[in-house]
PDB file of C-alpha atoms and ligand atoms in Angstrom:
ATOM      1  CA  MET A   7      25.281 -16.221   5.569  1.00  0.00           C
ATOM      2  CA  LYS A   8      22.354 -15.659   3.213  1.00  0.00           C
ATOM      3  CA  LEU A   9      19.959 -12.835   4.075  1.00  0.00           C
ATOM      4  CA  LEU A  10      16.192 -12.479   3.994  1.00  0.00           C
ATOM      5  CA  VAL A  11      15.499  -8.765   4.379  1.00  0.00           C
ATOM      6  CA  PHE A  12      12.313  -6.967   5.355  1.00  0.00           C
ATOM      7  CA  ALA A  13      11.790  -3.354   4.359  1.00  0.00           C
ATOM      8  CA  GLY A  14       8.814  -1.078   4.830  1.00  0.00           C
ATOM      9  CA  ARG A  15       7.565   2.297   5.853  1.00  0.00           C
ATOM     10  CA  SER A  16       7.204   2.888   9.614  1.00  0.00           C
ATOM     11  CA  ASN A  17       4.051   1.524  11.142  1.00  0.00           C
ATOM     12  CA  VAL A  18       3.143  -0.901   8.352  1.00  0.00           C
ATOM     13  CA  GLY A  19       3.429  -3.767  10.850  1.00  0.00           C
ATOM     14  CA  LYS A  20       6.933  -5.060  10.196  1.00  0.00           C
ATOM     15  CA  SER A  21       7.582  -5.980  13.830  1.00  0.00           C
ATOM     16  CA  THR A  22       4.212  -7.670  14.065  1.00  0.00           C
ATOM     17  CA  LEU A  23       5.061  -9.661  10.934  1.00  0.00           C
ATOM     18  CA  PHE A  24       8.420 -10.660  12.363  1.00  0.00           C
ATOM     19  CA  SER A  25       6.699 -12.024  15.477  1.00  0.00           C
ATOM     20  CA  ALA A  26       4.107 -13.839  13.365  1.00  0.00           C
ATOM     21  CA  LEU A  27       6.781 -15.489  11.243  1.00  0.00           C
ATOM     22  CA  PHE A  28       9.496 -16.155  13.766  1.00  0.00           C
ATOM     23  CA  GLY A  29       7.711 -16.030  17.106  1.00  0.00           C
ATOM     24  CA  VAL A  30       9.988 -13.459  18.592  1.00  0.00           C
ATOM     25  CA  ARG A  31       9.605  -9.878  19.546  1.00  0.00           C
ATOM     26  CA  VAL A  32      12.058  -7.589  17.912  1.00  0.00           C
ATOM     27  CA  ARG A  33      12.632  -3.908  18.107  1.00  0.00           C
ATOM     28  CA  LYS A  34      12.237  -2.809  21.629  1.00  0.00           C
ATOM     29  CA  GLY A  35      12.141   0.885  22.287  1.00  0.00           C
ATOM     30  CA  LYS A  36      11.603   1.734  18.680  1.00  0.00           C
ATOM     31  CA  ARG A  37      11.472   5.442  19.310  1.00  0.00           C
ATOM     32  CA  PRO A  38      14.218   6.569  17.001  1.00  0.00           C
ATOM     33  CA  GLY A  39      17.453   7.383  18.722  1.00  0.00           C
ATOM     34  CA  THR A  40      20.770   8.172  17.192  1.00  0.00           C
ATOM     35  CA  THR A  41      21.731   4.694  16.084  1.00  0.00           C
ATOM     36  CA  ILE A  42      20.109   3.069  13.134  1.00  0.00           C
ATOM     37  CA  LYS A  43      20.603  -0.620  13.127  1.00  0.00           C
ATOM     38  CA  PRO A  44      18.631  -3.540  11.775  1.00  0.00           C
ATOM     39  CA  ASN A  45      17.354  -6.302  14.018  1.00  0.00           C
ATOM     40  CA  GLN A  46      18.396  -9.718  12.906  1.00  0.00           C
ATOM     41  CA  LEU A  47      17.517 -13.251  13.716  1.00  0.00           C
ATOM     42  CA  ARG A  48      18.882 -16.601  12.646  1.00  0.00           C
ATOM     43  CA  ALA A  49      16.204 -18.746  11.036  1.00  0.00           C
ATOM     44  CA  GLY A  50      17.734 -21.963   9.747  1.00  0.00           C
ATOM     45  CA  ASP A  51      20.360 -21.217   7.098  1.00  0.00           C
ATOM     46  CA  VAL A  52      19.230 -17.663   6.666  1.00  0.00           C
ATOM     47  CA  LEU A  53      19.533 -14.464   8.635  1.00  0.00           C
ATOM     48  CA  ALA A  54      16.218 -12.590   8.736  1.00  0.00           C
ATOM     49  CA  VAL A  55      16.905  -8.864   8.825  1.00  0.00           C
ATOM     50  CA  ASP A  56      14.333  -6.333   9.932  1.00  0.00           C
ATOM     51  CA  LEU A  57      15.456  -3.040   8.426  1.00  0.00           C
ATOM     52  CA  PRO A  58      14.442   0.201  10.137  1.00  0.00           C
ATOM     53  CA  GLY A  59      11.136   1.649   8.975  1.00  0.00           C
ATOM     54  CA  TYR A  60      11.538   4.332   6.342  1.00  0.00           C
ATOM     55  CA  GLY A  61       9.451   7.352   5.475  1.00  0.00           C
ATOM     56  CA  TYR A  62       8.416  10.365   7.405  1.00  0.00           C
ATOM     57  CA  MET A  63       6.565   9.812  10.650  1.00  0.00           C
ATOM     58  CA  LYS A  64       5.347  11.886  13.534  1.00  0.00           C
ATOM     59  CA  GLY A  65       7.957  12.927  16.017  1.00  0.00           C
ATOM     60  CA  VAL A  66      10.855  12.334  13.665  1.00  0.00           C
ATOM     61  CA  SER A  67      12.843  14.980  11.884  1.00  0.00           C
ATOM     62  CA  TRP A  68      13.092  15.033   8.135  1.00  0.00           C
ATOM     63  CA  GLU A  69      16.835  14.697   8.533  1.00  0.00           C
ATOM     64  CA  TYR A  70      16.464  11.486  10.531  1.00  0.00           C
ATOM     65  CA  SER A  71      14.140   9.943   7.974  1.00  0.00           C
ATOM     66  CA  GLU A  72      16.658  10.777   5.249  1.00  0.00           C
ATOM     67  CA  ARG A  73      19.377   9.065   7.265  1.00  0.00           C
ATOM     68  CA  VAL A  74      17.217   5.978   7.625  1.00  0.00           C
ATOM     69  CA  ARG A  75      16.597   5.881   3.909  1.00  0.00           C
ATOM     70  CA  ASP A  76      20.306   6.232   3.129  1.00  0.00           C
ATOM     71  CA  PHE A  77      21.091   3.513   5.618  1.00  0.00           C
ATOM     72  CA  ILE A  78      18.661   1.115   3.935  1.00  0.00           C
ATOM     73  CA  VAL A  79      19.948   1.861   0.454  1.00  0.00           C
ATOM     74  CA  HIS A  80      23.562   1.331   1.523  1.00  0.00           C
ATOM     75  CA  TYR A  81      22.731  -1.787   3.487  1.00  0.00           C
ATOM     76  CA  ILE A  82      21.019  -3.353   0.496  1.00  0.00           C
ATOM     77  CA  GLU A  83      23.742  -2.341  -1.931  1.00  0.00           C
ATOM     78  CA  ASN A  84      26.510  -3.588   0.343  1.00  0.00           C
ATOM     79  CA  ASN A  85      24.794  -6.918   0.935  1.00  0.00           C
ATOM     80  CA  ALA A  86      23.343  -7.439  -2.544  1.00  0.00           C
ATOM     81  CA  ASN A  87      25.188 -10.705  -3.096  1.00  0.00           C
ATOM     82  CA  SER A  88      23.931 -12.240   0.137  1.00  0.00           C
ATOM     83  CA  ILE A  89      20.316 -11.181  -0.122  1.00  0.00           C
ATOM     84  CA  VAL A  90      18.272 -14.114  -1.408  1.00  0.00           C
ATOM     85  CA  LEU A  91      14.904 -12.449  -1.000  1.00  0.00           C
ATOM     86  CA  ALA A  92      13.661  -8.974  -0.096  1.00  0.00           C
ATOM     87  CA  ILE A  93      10.202  -8.595   1.360  1.00  0.00           C
ATOM     88  CA  GLN A  94       8.712  -5.141   1.154  1.00  0.00           C
ATOM     89  CA  VAL A  95       5.857  -4.674   3.605  1.00  0.00           C
ATOM     90  CA  ILE A  96       3.102  -2.203   2.798  1.00  0.00           C
ATOM     91  CA  ASP A  97      -0.134  -1.295   4.581  1.00  0.00           C
ATOM     92  CA  ILE A  98      -2.685  -2.230   1.938  1.00  0.00           C
ATOM     93  CA  SER A  99      -5.410  -0.251   3.714  1.00  0.00           C
ATOM     94  CA  SER A 100      -3.607   3.049   3.170  1.00  0.00           C
ATOM     95  CA  PHE A 101      -1.327   2.341   0.198  1.00  0.00           C
ATOM     96  CA  ARG A 102      -3.501   3.971  -2.463  1.00  0.00           C
ATOM     97  CA  GLU A 103      -4.143   7.083  -0.400  1.00  0.00           C
ATOM     98  CA  ILE A 104      -0.449   7.646   0.254  1.00  0.00           C
ATOM     99  CA  VAL A 105       0.557   6.968  -3.352  1.00  0.00           C
ATOM    100  CA  GLU A 106      -2.077   9.356  -4.647  1.00  0.00           C
ATOM    101  CA  ARG A 107      -1.023  12.056  -2.199  1.00  0.00           C
ATOM    102  CA  TRP A 108       2.585  11.923  -3.412  1.00  0.00           C
ATOM    103  CA  GLU A 109       1.597  11.734  -7.041  1.00  0.00           C
ATOM    104  CA  SER A 110      -0.693  14.736  -6.700  1.00  0.00           C
ATOM    105  CA  ARG A 111       2.364  16.708  -5.612  1.00  0.00           C
ATOM    106  CA  GLY A 112       4.256  15.440  -8.631  1.00  0.00           C
ATOM    107  CA  GLU A 113       6.570  13.324  -6.494  1.00  0.00           C
ATOM    108  CA  LYS A 114       7.459   9.680  -6.779  1.00  0.00           C
ATOM    109  CA  PRO A 115       5.929   7.759  -3.871  1.00  0.00           C
ATOM    110  CA  ILE A 116       8.633   6.393  -1.578  1.00  0.00           C
ATOM    111  CA  ASP A 117       7.158   2.871  -1.617  1.00  0.00           C
ATOM    112  CA  ILE A 118       7.312   2.755  -5.393  1.00  0.00           C
ATOM    113  CA  GLU A 119      10.852   4.082  -5.389  1.00  0.00           C
ATOM    114  CA  MET A 120      11.929   1.541  -2.773  1.00  0.00           C
ATOM    115  CA  CYS A 121      10.276  -1.305  -4.647  1.00  0.00           C
ATOM    116  CA  GLU A 122      12.008  -0.371  -7.907  1.00  0.00           C
ATOM    117  CA  PHE A 123      15.302  -0.174  -6.075  1.00  0.00           C
ATOM    118  CA  LEU A 124      14.819  -3.598  -4.475  1.00  0.00           C
ATOM    119  CA  ASN A 125      13.961  -5.100  -7.856  1.00  0.00           C
ATOM    120  CA  GLU A 126      17.121  -3.633  -9.370  1.00  0.00           C
ATOM    121  CA  VAL A 127      19.408  -4.934  -6.663  1.00  0.00           C
ATOM    122  CA  CYS A 128      17.855  -8.115  -5.267  1.00  0.00           C
ATOM    123  CA  ARG A 129      17.405 -11.490  -6.952  1.00  0.00           C
ATOM    124  CA  ASN A 130      13.882 -11.951  -5.591  1.00  0.00           C
ATOM    125  CA  VAL A 131      11.355  -9.438  -4.298  1.00  0.00           C
ATOM    126  CA  ILE A 132       7.918 -10.027  -2.783  1.00  0.00           C
ATOM    127  CA  VAL A 133       5.538  -7.365  -1.516  1.00  0.00           C
ATOM    128  CA  ALA A 134       3.597  -8.337   1.625  1.00  0.00           C
ATOM    129  CA  ALA A 135       0.329  -6.391   1.698  1.00  0.00           C
ATOM    130  CA  ASN A 136      -0.338  -6.198   5.430  1.00  0.00           C
ATOM    131  CA  LYS A 137      -3.476  -5.203   7.362  1.00  0.00           C
ATOM    132  CA  ALA A 138      -5.654  -7.052   4.855  1.00  0.00           C
ATOM    133  CA  ASP A 139      -8.088  -7.572   7.756  1.00  0.00           C
ATOM    134  CA  LYS A 140      -9.010  -3.887   7.593  1.00  0.00           C
ATOM    135  CA  LEU A 141     -10.646  -4.301   4.182  1.00  0.00           C
ATOM    136  CA  ASP A 142     -13.566  -6.415   3.054  1.00  0.00           C
ATOM    137  CA  ARG A 143     -13.044  -8.992   0.360  1.00  0.00           C
ATOM    138  CA  LYS A 144     -14.010  -6.793  -2.533  1.00  0.00           C
ATOM    139  CA  GLU A 145     -12.006  -3.787  -1.363  1.00  0.00           C
ATOM    140  CA  LEU A 146      -9.019  -6.031  -0.784  1.00  0.00           C
ATOM    141  CA  GLU A 147      -9.095  -7.405  -4.326  1.00  0.00           C
ATOM    142  CA  ARG A 148      -9.332  -3.891  -5.704  1.00  0.00           C
ATOM    143  CA  GLU A 149      -6.478  -2.551  -3.581  1.00  0.00           C
ATOM    144  CA  LEU A 150      -4.283  -5.559  -4.366  1.00  0.00           C
ATOM    145  CA  GLY A 151      -4.870  -4.914  -8.066  1.00  0.00           C
ATOM    146  CA  TYR A 152      -3.877  -1.297  -7.584  1.00  0.00           C
ATOM    147  CA  ALA A 153      -0.705  -2.247  -5.689  1.00  0.00           C
ATOM    148  CA  ARG A 154       0.275  -4.829  -8.332  1.00  0.00           C
ATOM    149  CA  GLU A 155      -0.159  -2.297 -11.087  1.00  0.00           C
ATOM    150  CA  LYS A 156       1.860   0.353  -9.248  1.00  0.00           C
ATOM    151  CA  LEU A 157       4.631  -1.903  -7.959  1.00  0.00           C
ATOM    152  CA  ARG A 158       4.875  -4.455 -10.790  1.00  0.00           C
ATOM    153  CA  THR A 159       5.931  -7.078  -8.287  1.00  0.00           C
ATOM    154  CA  GLU A 160       4.298 -10.128  -6.729  1.00  0.00           C
ATOM    155  CA  VAL A 161       1.946  -8.906  -3.983  1.00  0.00           C
ATOM    156  CA  ILE A 162       0.682 -11.271  -1.267  1.00  0.00           C
ATOM    157  CA  PRO A 163      -2.037 -10.214   1.207  1.00  0.00           C
ATOM    158  CA  ILE A 164      -1.379 -10.918   4.885  1.00  0.00           C
ATOM    159  CA  SER A 165      -2.679  -9.988   8.308  1.00  0.00           C
ATOM    160  CA  ALA A 166       0.298 -10.087  10.622  1.00  0.00           C
ATOM    161  CA  LYS A 167      -1.824  -9.142  13.606  1.00  0.00           C
ATOM    162  CA  ARG A 168      -4.098 -12.131  13.122  1.00  0.00           C
ATOM    163  CA  GLY A 169      -1.207 -14.415  12.343  1.00  0.00           C
ATOM    164  CA  ASP A 170      -2.583 -14.842   8.856  1.00  0.00           C
ATOM    165  CA  VAL A 171       0.711 -15.262   7.012  1.00  0.00           C
ATOM    166  CA  LYS A 172       0.469 -18.777   5.615  1.00  0.00           C
ATOM    167  CA  ARG A 173       0.658 -17.863   1.933  1.00  0.00           C
ATOM    168  CA  LEU A 174       3.595 -15.566   2.487  1.00  0.00           C
ATOM    169  CA  LYS A 175       5.421 -18.275   4.429  1.00  0.00           C
ATOM    170  CA  SER A 176       4.982 -20.809   1.698  1.00  0.00           C
ATOM    171  CA  ARG A 177       6.160 -18.378  -0.977  1.00  0.00           C
ATOM    172  CA  ILE A 178       9.218 -17.510   1.121  1.00  0.00           C
ATOM    173  CA  THR A 179       9.972 -21.208   1.514  1.00  0.00           C
ATOM    174  CA  GLU A 180       9.531 -21.779  -2.229  1.00  0.00           C
ATOM    175  CA  VAL A 181      11.843 -18.955  -3.225  1.00  0.00           C
ATOM    176  CA  LEU A 182      14.490 -19.927  -0.688  1.00  0.00           C
ATOM    177  CA  THR A 183      14.321 -23.575  -1.721  1.00  0.00           C
ATOM    178  CA  LYS A 184      14.871 -22.520  -5.317  1.00  0.00           C
ATOM    179  CA  GLU A 185      17.930 -20.617  -4.072  1.00  0.00           C
ATOM    180  CA  GLY A 186      19.140 -23.652  -2.148  1.00  0.00           C
ATOM    181  CA  VAL A 187      18.634 -22.126   1.291  1.00  0.00           C
ATOM    182  CA  SER A 188      16.566 -23.637   4.100  1.00  0.00           C
ATOM    183  CA  ILE A 189      14.557 -21.561   6.528  1.00  0.00           C
ATOM    184  CA  SER A 190      12.817 -22.341   9.796  1.00  0.00           C
ATOM    185  CA  PHE A 191       9.813 -20.379  11.014  1.00  0.00           C
ATOM    186  CA  ARG A 192       8.219 -20.527  14.444  1.00  0.00           C
ATOM    187  CA  HIS A 193       6.462 -23.796  15.131  1.00  0.00           C
TER     188      HIS A 193
HETATM  189  P1  LIG B   2       6.277  -1.357  12.356  1.00  0.00           P
HETATM  190  O1  LIG B   2       6.552   0.069  12.718  1.00  0.00           O
HETATM  191  O2  LIG B   2       6.205  -1.537  10.887  1.00  0.00           O
HETATM  192  O3  LIG B   2       7.186  -2.329  13.005  1.00  0.00           O
HETATM  193  O4  LIG B   2       4.781  -1.665  12.854  1.00  0.00           O
HETATM  194  P2  LIG B   2       4.229  -2.456  14.133  1.00  0.00           P
HETATM  195  O5  LIG B   2       4.423  -3.928  13.976  1.00  0.00           O
HETATM  196  O6  LIG B   2       4.721  -1.835  15.361  1.00  0.00           O
HETATM  197  O7  LIG B   2       2.662  -2.175  13.937  1.00  0.00           O
HETATM  198  C1  LIG B   2       2.164  -0.848  13.818  1.00  0.00           C
HETATM  199  C2  LIG B   2       0.693  -0.842  14.183  1.00  0.00           C
HETATM  200  O8  LIG B   2      -0.053  -1.582  13.206  1.00  0.00           O
HETATM  201  C3  LIG B   2       0.407  -1.498  15.527  1.00  0.00           C
HETATM  202  O9  LIG B   2      -0.628  -0.773  16.149  1.00  0.00           O
HETATM  203  C4  LIG B   2      -0.055  -2.888  15.131  1.00  0.00           C
HETATM  204  O10 LIG B   2      -0.916  -3.468  16.080  1.00  0.00           O
HETATM  205  C5  LIG B   2      -0.777  -2.609  13.832  1.00  0.00           C
HETATM  206  N1  LIG B   2      -0.797  -3.804  12.943  1.00  0.00           N
HETATM  207  C6  LIG B   2       0.243  -4.587  12.600  1.00  0.00           C
HETATM  208  N2  LIG B   2      -0.160  -5.579  11.788  1.00  0.00           N
HETATM  209  C7  LIG B   2      -1.483  -5.423  11.606  1.00  0.00           C
HETATM  210  C8  LIG B   2      -2.483  -6.146  10.867  1.00  0.00           C
HETATM  211  O11 LIG B   2      -2.234  -7.150  10.209  1.00  0.00           O
HETATM  212  N3  LIG B   2      -3.764  -5.645  10.914  1.00  0.00           N
HETATM  213  C9  LIG B   2      -4.097  -4.536  11.629  1.00  0.00           C
HETATM  214  N4  LIG B   2      -5.364  -4.142  11.607  1.00  0.00           N
HETATM  215  N5  LIG B   2      -3.181  -3.839  12.346  1.00  0.00           N
HETATM  216  C10 LIG B   2      -1.900  -4.271  12.336  1.00  0.00           C
END
């Protein structure tokens, strides 16, 4: 079965996006436990896979966040041939701040690293810039420009919370059609 995978830092709104696209609630009890496993859902000819959120977050040990990152990398490598499209979700309202914080420490921001990795391994990659509703029009254009420059990947603004995902849906459909795979979203 072909895979459509979703990756993103914790709290960027990946579960909200999944509900907006597929009309189902995923990830119950998302307080990290000991098992790391992706949520998946059949959507037409494709399996939509919600990978665990990566990156450090409150209440989670550094060791756990490393395990999550390793899990994602292995999952993507092991399934490279089945992945038709990888969607990386970012929070466009805080992307620049986080990138600048890492860069000021001389480190490579995890979102940039993940995006480069996805581009190396996956046939198609799209970045979904979520929480666009938190910015005004002008700020949004500026932040999208920044994200495009940093990630060198197609970036599409969305607001998962408002159900504003139309452009992303049509791009997903386009890419999957090109790959000969049909997808069904919520109706
Ligand atoms: P996940 O950890 O990536 O699965 O993130 P969630 O879907 O649980 O969302 C994290 C938080 O961001 C929640 O408080 C959501 O209500 C909020 N959120 C998700 N999408 C949006 C959005 O498009 N706009 C705004 N303003 N908040 C959002």
